[in-house]
Coordinates of C-alpha atoms and ligand atoms in Angstrom, one line a residue:
X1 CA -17.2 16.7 11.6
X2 CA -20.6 16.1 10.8
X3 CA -22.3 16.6 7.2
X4 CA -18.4 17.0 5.7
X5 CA -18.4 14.5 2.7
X6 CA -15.2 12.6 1.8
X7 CA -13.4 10.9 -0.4
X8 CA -10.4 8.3 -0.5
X9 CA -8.7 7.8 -3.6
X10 CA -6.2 4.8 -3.0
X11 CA -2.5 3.5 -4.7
X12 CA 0.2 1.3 -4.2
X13 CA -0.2 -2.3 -2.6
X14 CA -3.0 -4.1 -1.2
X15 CA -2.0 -3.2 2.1
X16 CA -2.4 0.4 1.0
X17 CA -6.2 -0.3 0.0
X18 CA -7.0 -2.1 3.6
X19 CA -5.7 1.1 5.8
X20 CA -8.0 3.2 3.0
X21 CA -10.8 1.1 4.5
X22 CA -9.9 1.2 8.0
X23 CA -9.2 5.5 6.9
X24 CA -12.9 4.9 5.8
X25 CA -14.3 3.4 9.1
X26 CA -12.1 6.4 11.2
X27 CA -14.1 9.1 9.4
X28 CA -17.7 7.1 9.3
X29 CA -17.0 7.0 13.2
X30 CA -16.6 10.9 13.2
X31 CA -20.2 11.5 11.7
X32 CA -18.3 11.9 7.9
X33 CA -20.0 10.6 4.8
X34 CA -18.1 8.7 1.9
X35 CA -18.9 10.2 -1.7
X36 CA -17.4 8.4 -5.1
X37 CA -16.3 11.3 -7.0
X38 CA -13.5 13.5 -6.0
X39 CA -15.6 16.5 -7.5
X40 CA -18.7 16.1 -4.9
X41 CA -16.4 15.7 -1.7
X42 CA -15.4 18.5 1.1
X43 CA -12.5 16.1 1.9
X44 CA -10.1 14.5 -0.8
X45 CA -7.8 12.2 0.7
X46 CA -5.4 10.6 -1.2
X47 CA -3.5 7.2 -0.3
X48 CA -0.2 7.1 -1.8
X49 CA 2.9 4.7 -2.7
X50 CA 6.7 5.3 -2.6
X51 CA 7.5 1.9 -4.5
X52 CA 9.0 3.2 -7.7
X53 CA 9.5 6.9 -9.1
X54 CA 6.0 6.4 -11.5
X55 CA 4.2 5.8 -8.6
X56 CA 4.8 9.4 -6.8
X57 CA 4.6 10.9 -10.2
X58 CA 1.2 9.8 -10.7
X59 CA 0.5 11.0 -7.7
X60 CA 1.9 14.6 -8.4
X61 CA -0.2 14.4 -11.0
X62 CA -3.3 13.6 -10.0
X63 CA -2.5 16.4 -7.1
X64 CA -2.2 19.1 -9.6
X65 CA -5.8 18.5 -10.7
X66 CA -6.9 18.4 -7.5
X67 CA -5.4 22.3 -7.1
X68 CA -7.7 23.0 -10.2
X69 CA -10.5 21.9 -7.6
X70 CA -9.4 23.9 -5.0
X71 CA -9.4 27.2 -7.1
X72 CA -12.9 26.5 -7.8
X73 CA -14.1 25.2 -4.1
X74 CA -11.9 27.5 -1.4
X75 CA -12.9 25.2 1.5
X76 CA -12.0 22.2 0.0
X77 CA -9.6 20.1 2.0
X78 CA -6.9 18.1 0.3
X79 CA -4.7 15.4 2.4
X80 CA -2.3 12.8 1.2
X81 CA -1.9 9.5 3.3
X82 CA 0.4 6.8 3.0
X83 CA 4.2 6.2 2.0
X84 CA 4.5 9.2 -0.2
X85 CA 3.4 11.7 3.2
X86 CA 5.9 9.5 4.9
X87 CA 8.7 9.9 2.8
X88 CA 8.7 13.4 1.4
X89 CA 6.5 15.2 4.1
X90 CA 8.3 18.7 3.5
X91 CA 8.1 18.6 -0.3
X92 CA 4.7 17.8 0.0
X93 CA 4.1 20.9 2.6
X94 CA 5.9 23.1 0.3
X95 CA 3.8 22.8 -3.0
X96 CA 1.3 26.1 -2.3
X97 CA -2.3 25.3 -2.2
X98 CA -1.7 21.3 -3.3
X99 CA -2.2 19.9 0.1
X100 CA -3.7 20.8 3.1
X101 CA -2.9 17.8 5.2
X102 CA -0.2 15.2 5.6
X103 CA -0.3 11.7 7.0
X104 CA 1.9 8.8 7.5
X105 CA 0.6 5.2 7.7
X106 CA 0.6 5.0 11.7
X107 CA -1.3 7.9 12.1
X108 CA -4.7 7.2 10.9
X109 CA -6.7 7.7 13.7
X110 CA -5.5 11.2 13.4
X111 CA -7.1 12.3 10.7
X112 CA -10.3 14.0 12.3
X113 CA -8.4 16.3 14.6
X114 CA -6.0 17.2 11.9
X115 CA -9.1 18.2 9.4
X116 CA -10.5 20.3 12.5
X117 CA -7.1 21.5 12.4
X118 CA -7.0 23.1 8.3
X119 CA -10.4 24.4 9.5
X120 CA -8.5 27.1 11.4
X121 CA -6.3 28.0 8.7
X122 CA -3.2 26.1 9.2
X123 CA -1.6 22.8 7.6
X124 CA -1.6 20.2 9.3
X125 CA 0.7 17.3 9.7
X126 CA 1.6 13.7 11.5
X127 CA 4.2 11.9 9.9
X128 CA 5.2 10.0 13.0
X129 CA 5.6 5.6 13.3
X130 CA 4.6 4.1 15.6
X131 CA 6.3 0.5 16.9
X132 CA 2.4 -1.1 18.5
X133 CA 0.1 0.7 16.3
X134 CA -2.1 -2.0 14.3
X135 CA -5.5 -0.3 13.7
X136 CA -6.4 -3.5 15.6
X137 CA -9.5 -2.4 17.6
X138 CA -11.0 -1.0 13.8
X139 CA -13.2 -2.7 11.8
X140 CA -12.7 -1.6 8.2
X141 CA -15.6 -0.5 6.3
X142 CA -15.2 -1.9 2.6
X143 CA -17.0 0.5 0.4
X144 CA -15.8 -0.2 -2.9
X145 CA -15.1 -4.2 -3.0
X146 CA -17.1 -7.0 -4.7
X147 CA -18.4 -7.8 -1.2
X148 CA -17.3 -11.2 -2.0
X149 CA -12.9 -10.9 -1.3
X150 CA -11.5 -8.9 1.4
X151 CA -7.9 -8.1 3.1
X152 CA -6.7 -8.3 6.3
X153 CA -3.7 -6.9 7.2
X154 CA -2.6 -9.5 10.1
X155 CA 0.7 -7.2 10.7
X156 CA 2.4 -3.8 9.5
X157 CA 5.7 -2.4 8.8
X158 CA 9.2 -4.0 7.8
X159 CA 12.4 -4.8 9.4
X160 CA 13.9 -6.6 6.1
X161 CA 15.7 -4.4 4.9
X162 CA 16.3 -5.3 1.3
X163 CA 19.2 -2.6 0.0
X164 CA 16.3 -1.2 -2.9
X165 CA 13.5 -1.2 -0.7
X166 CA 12.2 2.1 0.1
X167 CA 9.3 0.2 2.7
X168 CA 10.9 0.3 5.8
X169 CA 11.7 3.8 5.9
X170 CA 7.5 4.8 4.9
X171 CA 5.9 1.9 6.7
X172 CA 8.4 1.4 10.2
X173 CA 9.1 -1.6 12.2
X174 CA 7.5 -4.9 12.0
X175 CA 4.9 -5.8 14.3
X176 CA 2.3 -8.0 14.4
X177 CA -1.5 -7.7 14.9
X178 CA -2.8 -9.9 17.9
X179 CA -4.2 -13.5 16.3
X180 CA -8.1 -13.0 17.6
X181 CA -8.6 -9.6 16.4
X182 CA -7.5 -11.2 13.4
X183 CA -9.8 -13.8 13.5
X184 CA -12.5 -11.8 14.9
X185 CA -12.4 -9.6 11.6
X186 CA -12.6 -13.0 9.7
X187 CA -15.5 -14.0 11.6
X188 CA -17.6 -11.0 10.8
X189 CA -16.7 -11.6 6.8
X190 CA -17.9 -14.7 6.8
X191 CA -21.1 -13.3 8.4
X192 CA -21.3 -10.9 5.4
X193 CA -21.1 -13.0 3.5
X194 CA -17.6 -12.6 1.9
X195 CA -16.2 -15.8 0.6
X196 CA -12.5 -15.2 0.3
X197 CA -10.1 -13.7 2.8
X198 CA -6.3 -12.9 1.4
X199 CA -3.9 -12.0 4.6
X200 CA -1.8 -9.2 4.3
X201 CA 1.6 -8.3 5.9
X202 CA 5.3 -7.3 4.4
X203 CA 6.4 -10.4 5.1
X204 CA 3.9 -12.7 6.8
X205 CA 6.1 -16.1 7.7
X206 CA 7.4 -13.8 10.8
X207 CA 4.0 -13.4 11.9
X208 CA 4.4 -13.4 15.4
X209 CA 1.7 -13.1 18.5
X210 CA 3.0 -14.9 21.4
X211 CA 3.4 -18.9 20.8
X212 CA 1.2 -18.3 17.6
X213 CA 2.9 -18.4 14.1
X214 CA 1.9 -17.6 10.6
X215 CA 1.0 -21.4 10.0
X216 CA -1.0 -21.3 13.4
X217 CA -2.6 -18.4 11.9
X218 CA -3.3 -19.8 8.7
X219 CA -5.0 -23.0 10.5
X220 CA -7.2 -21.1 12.7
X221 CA -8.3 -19.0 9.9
X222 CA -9.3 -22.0 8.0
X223 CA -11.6 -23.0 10.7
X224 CA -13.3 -20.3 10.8
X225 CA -15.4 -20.6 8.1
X226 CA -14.8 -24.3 6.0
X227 CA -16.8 -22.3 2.8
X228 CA -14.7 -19.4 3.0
X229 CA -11.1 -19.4 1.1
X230 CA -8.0 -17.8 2.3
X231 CA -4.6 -16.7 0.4
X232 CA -1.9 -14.6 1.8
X233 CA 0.8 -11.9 0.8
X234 CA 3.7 -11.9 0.7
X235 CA 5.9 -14.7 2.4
X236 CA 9.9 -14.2 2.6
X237 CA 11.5 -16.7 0.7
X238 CA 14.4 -16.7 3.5
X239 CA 12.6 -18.4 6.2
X240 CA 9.3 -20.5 4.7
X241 CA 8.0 -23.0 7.4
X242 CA 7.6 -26.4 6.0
X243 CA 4.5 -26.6 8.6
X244 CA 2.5 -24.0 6.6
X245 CA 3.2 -26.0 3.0
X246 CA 1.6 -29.4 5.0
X247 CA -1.2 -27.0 6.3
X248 CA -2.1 -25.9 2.9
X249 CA -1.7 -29.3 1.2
X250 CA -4.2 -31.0 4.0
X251 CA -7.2 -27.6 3.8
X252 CA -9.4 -27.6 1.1
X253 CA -10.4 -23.7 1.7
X254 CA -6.1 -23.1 1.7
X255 CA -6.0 -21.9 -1.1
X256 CA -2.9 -23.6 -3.7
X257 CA -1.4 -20.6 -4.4
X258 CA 1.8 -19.3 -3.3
X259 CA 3.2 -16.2 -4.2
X260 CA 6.9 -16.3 -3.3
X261 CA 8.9 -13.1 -4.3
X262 CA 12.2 -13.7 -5.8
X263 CA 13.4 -11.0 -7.0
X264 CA 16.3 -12.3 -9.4
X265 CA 17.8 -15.2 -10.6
X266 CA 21.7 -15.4 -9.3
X267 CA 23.3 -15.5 -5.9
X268 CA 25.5 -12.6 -6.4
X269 CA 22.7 -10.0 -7.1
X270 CA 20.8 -11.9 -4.5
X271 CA 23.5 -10.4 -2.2
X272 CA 23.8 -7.0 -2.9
X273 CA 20.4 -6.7 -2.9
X274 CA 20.5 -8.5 0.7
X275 CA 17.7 -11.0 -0.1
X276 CA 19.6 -13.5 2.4
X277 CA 18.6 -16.6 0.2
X278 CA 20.7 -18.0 -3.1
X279 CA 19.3 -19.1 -6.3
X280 CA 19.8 -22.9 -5.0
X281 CA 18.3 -22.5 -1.9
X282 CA 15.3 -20.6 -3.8
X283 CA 14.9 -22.9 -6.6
X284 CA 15.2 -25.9 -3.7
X285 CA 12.2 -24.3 -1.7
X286 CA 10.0 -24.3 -4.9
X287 CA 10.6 -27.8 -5.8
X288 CA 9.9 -28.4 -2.2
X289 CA 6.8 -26.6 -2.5
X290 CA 6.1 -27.8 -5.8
X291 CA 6.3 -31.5 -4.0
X292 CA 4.0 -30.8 -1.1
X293 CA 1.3 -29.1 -2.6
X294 CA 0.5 -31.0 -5.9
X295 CA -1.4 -28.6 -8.8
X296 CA 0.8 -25.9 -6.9
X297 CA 0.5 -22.5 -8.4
X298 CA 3.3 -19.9 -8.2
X299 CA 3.8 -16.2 -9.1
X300 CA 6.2 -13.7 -7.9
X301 CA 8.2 -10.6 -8.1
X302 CA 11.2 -9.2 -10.4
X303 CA 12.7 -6.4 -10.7
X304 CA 15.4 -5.8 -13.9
X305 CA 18.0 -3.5 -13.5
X306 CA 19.0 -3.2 -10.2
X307 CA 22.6 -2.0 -9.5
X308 CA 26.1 -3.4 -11.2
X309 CA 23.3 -6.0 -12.9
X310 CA 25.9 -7.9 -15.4
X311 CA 24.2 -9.4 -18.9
X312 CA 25.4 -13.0 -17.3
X313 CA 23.4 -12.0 -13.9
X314 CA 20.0 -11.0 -16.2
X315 CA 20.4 -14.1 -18.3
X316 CA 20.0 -16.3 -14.5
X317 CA 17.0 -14.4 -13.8
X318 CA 15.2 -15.6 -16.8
X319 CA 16.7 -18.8 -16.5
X320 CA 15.2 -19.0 -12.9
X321 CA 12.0 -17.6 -14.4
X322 CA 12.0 -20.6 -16.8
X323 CA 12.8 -23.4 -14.2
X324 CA 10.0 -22.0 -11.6
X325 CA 7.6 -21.4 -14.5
X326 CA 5.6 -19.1 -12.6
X327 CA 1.7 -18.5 -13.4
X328 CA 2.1 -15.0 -13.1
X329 CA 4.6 -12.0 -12.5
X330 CA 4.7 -9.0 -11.0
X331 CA 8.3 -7.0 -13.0
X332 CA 9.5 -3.5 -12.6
X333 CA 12.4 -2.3 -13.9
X334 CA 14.7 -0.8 -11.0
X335 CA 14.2 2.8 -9.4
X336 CA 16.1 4.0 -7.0
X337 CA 14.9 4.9 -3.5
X338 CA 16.5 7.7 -1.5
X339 CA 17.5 6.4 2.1
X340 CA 17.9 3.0 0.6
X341 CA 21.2 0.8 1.3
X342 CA 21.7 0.8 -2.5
X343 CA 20.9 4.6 -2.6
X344 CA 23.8 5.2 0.0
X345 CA 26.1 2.3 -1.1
X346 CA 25.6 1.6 -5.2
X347 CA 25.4 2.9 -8.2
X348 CA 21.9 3.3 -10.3
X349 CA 24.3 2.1 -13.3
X350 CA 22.1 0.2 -15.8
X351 CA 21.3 2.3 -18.6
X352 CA 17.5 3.2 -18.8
X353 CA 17.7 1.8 -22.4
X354 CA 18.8 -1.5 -21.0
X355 CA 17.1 -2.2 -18.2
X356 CA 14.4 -1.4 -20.6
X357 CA 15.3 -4.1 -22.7
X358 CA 16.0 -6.3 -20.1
X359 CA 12.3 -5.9 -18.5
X360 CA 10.8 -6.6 -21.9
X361 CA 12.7 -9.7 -22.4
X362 CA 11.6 -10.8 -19.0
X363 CA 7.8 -9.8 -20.0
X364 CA 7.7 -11.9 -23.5
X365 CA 9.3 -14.6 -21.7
X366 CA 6.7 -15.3 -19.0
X367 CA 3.7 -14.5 -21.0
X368 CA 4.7 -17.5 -23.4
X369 CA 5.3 -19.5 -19.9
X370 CA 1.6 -18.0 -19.1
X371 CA 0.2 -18.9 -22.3
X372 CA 1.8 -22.2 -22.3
X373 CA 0.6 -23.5 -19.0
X374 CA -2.2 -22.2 -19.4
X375 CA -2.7 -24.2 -22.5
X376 CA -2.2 -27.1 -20.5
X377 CA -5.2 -26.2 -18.3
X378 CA -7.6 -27.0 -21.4
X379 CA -9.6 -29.7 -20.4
X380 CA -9.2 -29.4 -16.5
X381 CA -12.0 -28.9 -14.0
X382 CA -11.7 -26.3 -11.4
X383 CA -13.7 -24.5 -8.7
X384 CA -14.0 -21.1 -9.5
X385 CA -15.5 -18.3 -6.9
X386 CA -17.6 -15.9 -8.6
X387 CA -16.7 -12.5 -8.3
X388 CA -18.9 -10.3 -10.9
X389 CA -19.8 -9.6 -14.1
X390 CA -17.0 -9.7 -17.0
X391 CA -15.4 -6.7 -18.0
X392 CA -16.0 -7.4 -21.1
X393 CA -19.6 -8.9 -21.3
X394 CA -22.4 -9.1 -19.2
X395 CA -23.5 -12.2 -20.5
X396 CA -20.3 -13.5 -18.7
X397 CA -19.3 -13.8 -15.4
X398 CA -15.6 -13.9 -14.2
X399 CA -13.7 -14.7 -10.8
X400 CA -10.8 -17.1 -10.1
X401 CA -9.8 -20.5 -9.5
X402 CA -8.2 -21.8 -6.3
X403 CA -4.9 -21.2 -7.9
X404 CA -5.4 -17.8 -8.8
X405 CA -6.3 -18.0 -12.3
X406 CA -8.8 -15.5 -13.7
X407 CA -11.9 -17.4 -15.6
X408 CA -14.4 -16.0 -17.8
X409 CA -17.4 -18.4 -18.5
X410 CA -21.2 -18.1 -19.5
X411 CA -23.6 -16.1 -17.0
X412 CA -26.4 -18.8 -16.7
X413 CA -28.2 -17.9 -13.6
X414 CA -24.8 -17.5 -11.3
X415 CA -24.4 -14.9 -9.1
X416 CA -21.4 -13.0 -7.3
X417 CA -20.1 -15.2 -4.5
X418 CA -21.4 -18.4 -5.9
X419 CA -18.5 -21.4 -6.3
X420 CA -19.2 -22.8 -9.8
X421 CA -17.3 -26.2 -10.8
X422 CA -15.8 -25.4 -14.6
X423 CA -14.0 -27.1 -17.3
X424 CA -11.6 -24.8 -18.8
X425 CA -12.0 -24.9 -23.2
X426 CA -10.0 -22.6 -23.9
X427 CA -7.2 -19.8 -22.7
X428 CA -5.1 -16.5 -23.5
X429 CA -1.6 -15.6 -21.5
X430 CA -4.0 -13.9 -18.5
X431 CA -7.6 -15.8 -18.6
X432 CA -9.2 -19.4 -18.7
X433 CA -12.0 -19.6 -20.8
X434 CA -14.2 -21.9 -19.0
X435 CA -18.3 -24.0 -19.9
X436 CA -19.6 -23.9 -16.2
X437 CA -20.5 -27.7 -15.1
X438 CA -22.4 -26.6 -12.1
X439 CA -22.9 -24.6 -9.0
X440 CA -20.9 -26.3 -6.4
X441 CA -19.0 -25.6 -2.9
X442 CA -15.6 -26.4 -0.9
X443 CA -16.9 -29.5 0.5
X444 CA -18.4 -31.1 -2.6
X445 CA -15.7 -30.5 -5.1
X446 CA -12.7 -31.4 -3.3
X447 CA -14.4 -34.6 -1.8
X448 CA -14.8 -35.8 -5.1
X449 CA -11.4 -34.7 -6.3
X450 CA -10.3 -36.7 -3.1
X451 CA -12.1 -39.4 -4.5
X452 CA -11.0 -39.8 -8.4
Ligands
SAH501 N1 7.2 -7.1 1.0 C1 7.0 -7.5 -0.3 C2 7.2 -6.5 -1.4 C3 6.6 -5.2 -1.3 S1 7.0 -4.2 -2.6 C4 7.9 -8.7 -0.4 O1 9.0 -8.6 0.0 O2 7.5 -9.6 -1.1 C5 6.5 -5.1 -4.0 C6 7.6 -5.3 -5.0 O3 8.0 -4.1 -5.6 C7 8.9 -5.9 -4.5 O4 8.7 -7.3 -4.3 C8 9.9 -5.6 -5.6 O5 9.9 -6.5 -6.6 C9 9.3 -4.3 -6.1 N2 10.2 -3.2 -5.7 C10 10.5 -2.8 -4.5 N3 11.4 -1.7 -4.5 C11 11.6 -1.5 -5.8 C12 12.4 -0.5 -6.5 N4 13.2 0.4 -5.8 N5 12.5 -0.5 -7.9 C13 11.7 -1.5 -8.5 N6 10.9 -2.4 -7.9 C14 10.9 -2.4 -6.6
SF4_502 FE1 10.7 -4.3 0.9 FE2 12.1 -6.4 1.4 FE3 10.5 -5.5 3.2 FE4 9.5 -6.6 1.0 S1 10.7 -7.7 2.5 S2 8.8 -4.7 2.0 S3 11.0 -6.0 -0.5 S4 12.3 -4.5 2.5
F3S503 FE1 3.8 1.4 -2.0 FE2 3.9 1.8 0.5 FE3 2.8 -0.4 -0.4 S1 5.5 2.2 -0.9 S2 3.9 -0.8 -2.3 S3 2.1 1.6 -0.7 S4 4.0 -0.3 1.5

């Protein structure tokens, strides 16, 4: 497939943006060549999400321009990867000259052979799971990063089942990557250099490769490198191990940030939308947490809407919301999924113009939590990884603390992937504003925090 130029265009979750880099490293292999504008490229591949209804129509979307493309370049090849290829494989098919090429997540390595494939004049599709595939054996190639924070996925697929998922039907069953190819990949980001590693998987606490856990997991990967800085995404609030919160309490480079999806607020909607957990148990794992891991920092996910959702049920999910006082939010109001247990079983009843209302109230409620608590950060010192230039002025630099928070602070003469000791002056809902104290690293700034 030599002198063919490509390009990856990528939605939907992290995990969605690693498999684009391992996509990447696949084609590099087969003599390919990356190119960062759809308009230059031979090969358009694009990466796509099922989550909600907006996310395929953006897709669709962004298709239809692509055609426009096509009518100018005949030989251009268009593919779609991902959930969406997964899930609605013959729709996609269907649309005349939209896509050449179909491919679901476990079927990556596929992709040169199915290009070859369109090159004869047919379409060409694999849409089959796999229950071993882990892309294990690739090394991604991150083109489009800060070179300073990477993913790993440590394990793929989902066997939760939660009724308004659509995951487990685009991504398979669970199964986990084996723990030194893992830490193999970690070891060659620290060698580049990268300072901050986030783990990725559906549900990571049921990590599982042998006798090694997700807290063995976590431990070993803080070895690796005692400079470099790990988080993780997302954990199951169901089955937490109290091991994992003592790991990250004792490691400096562990980073004291949980993100812990919840979901909603009371046990009844809890239940039908089979989160086995109830608002006690959740609230009683934070606390825990909370307790544990002092200057803990928490954020999560909501959705508003979801089926039979009573006014008395919403008003427990902001009261949750209120209790945790997460630092940050992910909400969506509810979409249905075909194939879903709440497709199959419930009613999409809320009104569009109330579960509208709903998610609004739940978004002015935590950015006054944001805005509050991040208030209280005024006068705090933090270490804060480097990770470019502001958006919004060079003069600045930005990146984030250990507990996720985004800081904006003068440029002096830092550079990307530096670790800068701050003291916050001022904030907004979203960003610290920060006077840098001075260049710093893991080992000096939480020996002296050990200290005071
Ligand atoms: N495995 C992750 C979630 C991945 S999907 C976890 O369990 O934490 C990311 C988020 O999208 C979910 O946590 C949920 O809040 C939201 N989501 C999933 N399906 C949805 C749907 N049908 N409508 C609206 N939001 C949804
Ligand atoms: Fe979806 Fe639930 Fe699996 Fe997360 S844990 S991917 S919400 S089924
Ligand atoms: Fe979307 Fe698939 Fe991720 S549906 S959220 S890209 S697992």
């Amino acid at each position: 497939m030599a002198d063919k130029k490509f390009y990856i265009e990528t939605y939907g979750c992290q995990m969605n943006f690693a498999d684009s880099e391992i996509v990447n490293s696949i084609l590099l292999e087969d003599g390919m060549s990356p190119v960062h504008e759809a308009e230059q490229a031979d090969v358009i591949l694009v990466n796509t999400c099922s989550i909600r209804e907006n996310a395929e129509t953006k897709v669709w979307n962004r298709l239809k321009e692509f055609r426009q493309l096509k009518r100018e370049k005949s030989d251009l090849t268009v593919g779609v990867l991902g959930c969406m290829a997964e899930r609605i494989k013959d729709q996609i098919i269907e649309q005349e000259h939209l896509v050449d090429i179909v491919v679901g997540p476990d079927a990556y390595r596929d992709i040169p052979k199915l290009i070859e494939e369109v090159e004869d004049g047919r379409k060409a599709v694999n849409v089959l799971l796999s229950l071993e595939e882990t892309y294990a054996d690739i090394a991604p190639v991150r083109t489009t990063g800060n070179g300073v924070t990477a993913f790993v996925s440590i394990m793929r697929g989902c066997d939760n089942m939660c009724s308004f998922c659509v995951v487990p039907f685009t991504r398979g069953r669970e199964r986990s990557r084996p723990m030194e190819s893992i830490l193999n990949e970690i070891r060659q980001l620290s060698e580049q250099g990268y300072k901050e590693v986030t783990l990725l998987g559906q549900n990571v606490n049921s990590y599982k490769d042998g006798e090694n856990t997700f807290a063995k997991l976590m431990y070993e990967a803080s070895q690796v490198d005692p400079e470099m800085r790990f988080r993780f995404s997302s954990p199951h609030p169901k089955d937490f191990p109290d091991e994992l919160l003592h790991i990250i309490a004792e490691k400096p480079n562990l980073c004291n940030y949980i993100h812990i999806p919840a979901q909603a607020g009371s046990s009844s909607m809890l239940e039908r939308m089979r989160r086995p957990y109830t608002r006690e148990q959740y609230l009683e794992l934070v606390e825990k947490m909370k307790s544990i891991i002092p200057g803990l920092s928490l954020s999560t996910d909501i959705i508003a809407g979801f089926c039979d959702e009573t006014e008395e049920e919403h008003e427990q999910t902001l009261s949750l919301m209120k209790e945790v006082e997460y630092d940050l939010a992910y909400m969506f109001a509810y979409s249905e999924r075909e194939r879903t247990l709440a497709y199959r079983k419930f009613e999409d009843n809320v009104p569009e113009e109330i579960k509208k209302r709903r998610l609004s109230e739940i978004i002015t409620q935590q950015m006054d939590i944001q805005a509050k608590r991040n208030k209280e950060e005024i006068g705090r010192r933090h270490l804060v990884l480097v990770e470019g230039t502001s958006k919004r002025s060079d003069d600045q630099m930005s990146g984030r603390t250990d507990t996720n928070k985004m800081v904006v602070f003068d440029r002096m003469d830092f550079s990307k992937g530096d670790y800068v000791e701050v003291e916050v002056v001022d904030s907004t809902s979203a960003t610290l504003i920060a006077r840098p104290v001075k260049k710093s690293s893991i080992a000096e700034f939480y020996k002296k925090e050990a200290v005071a």
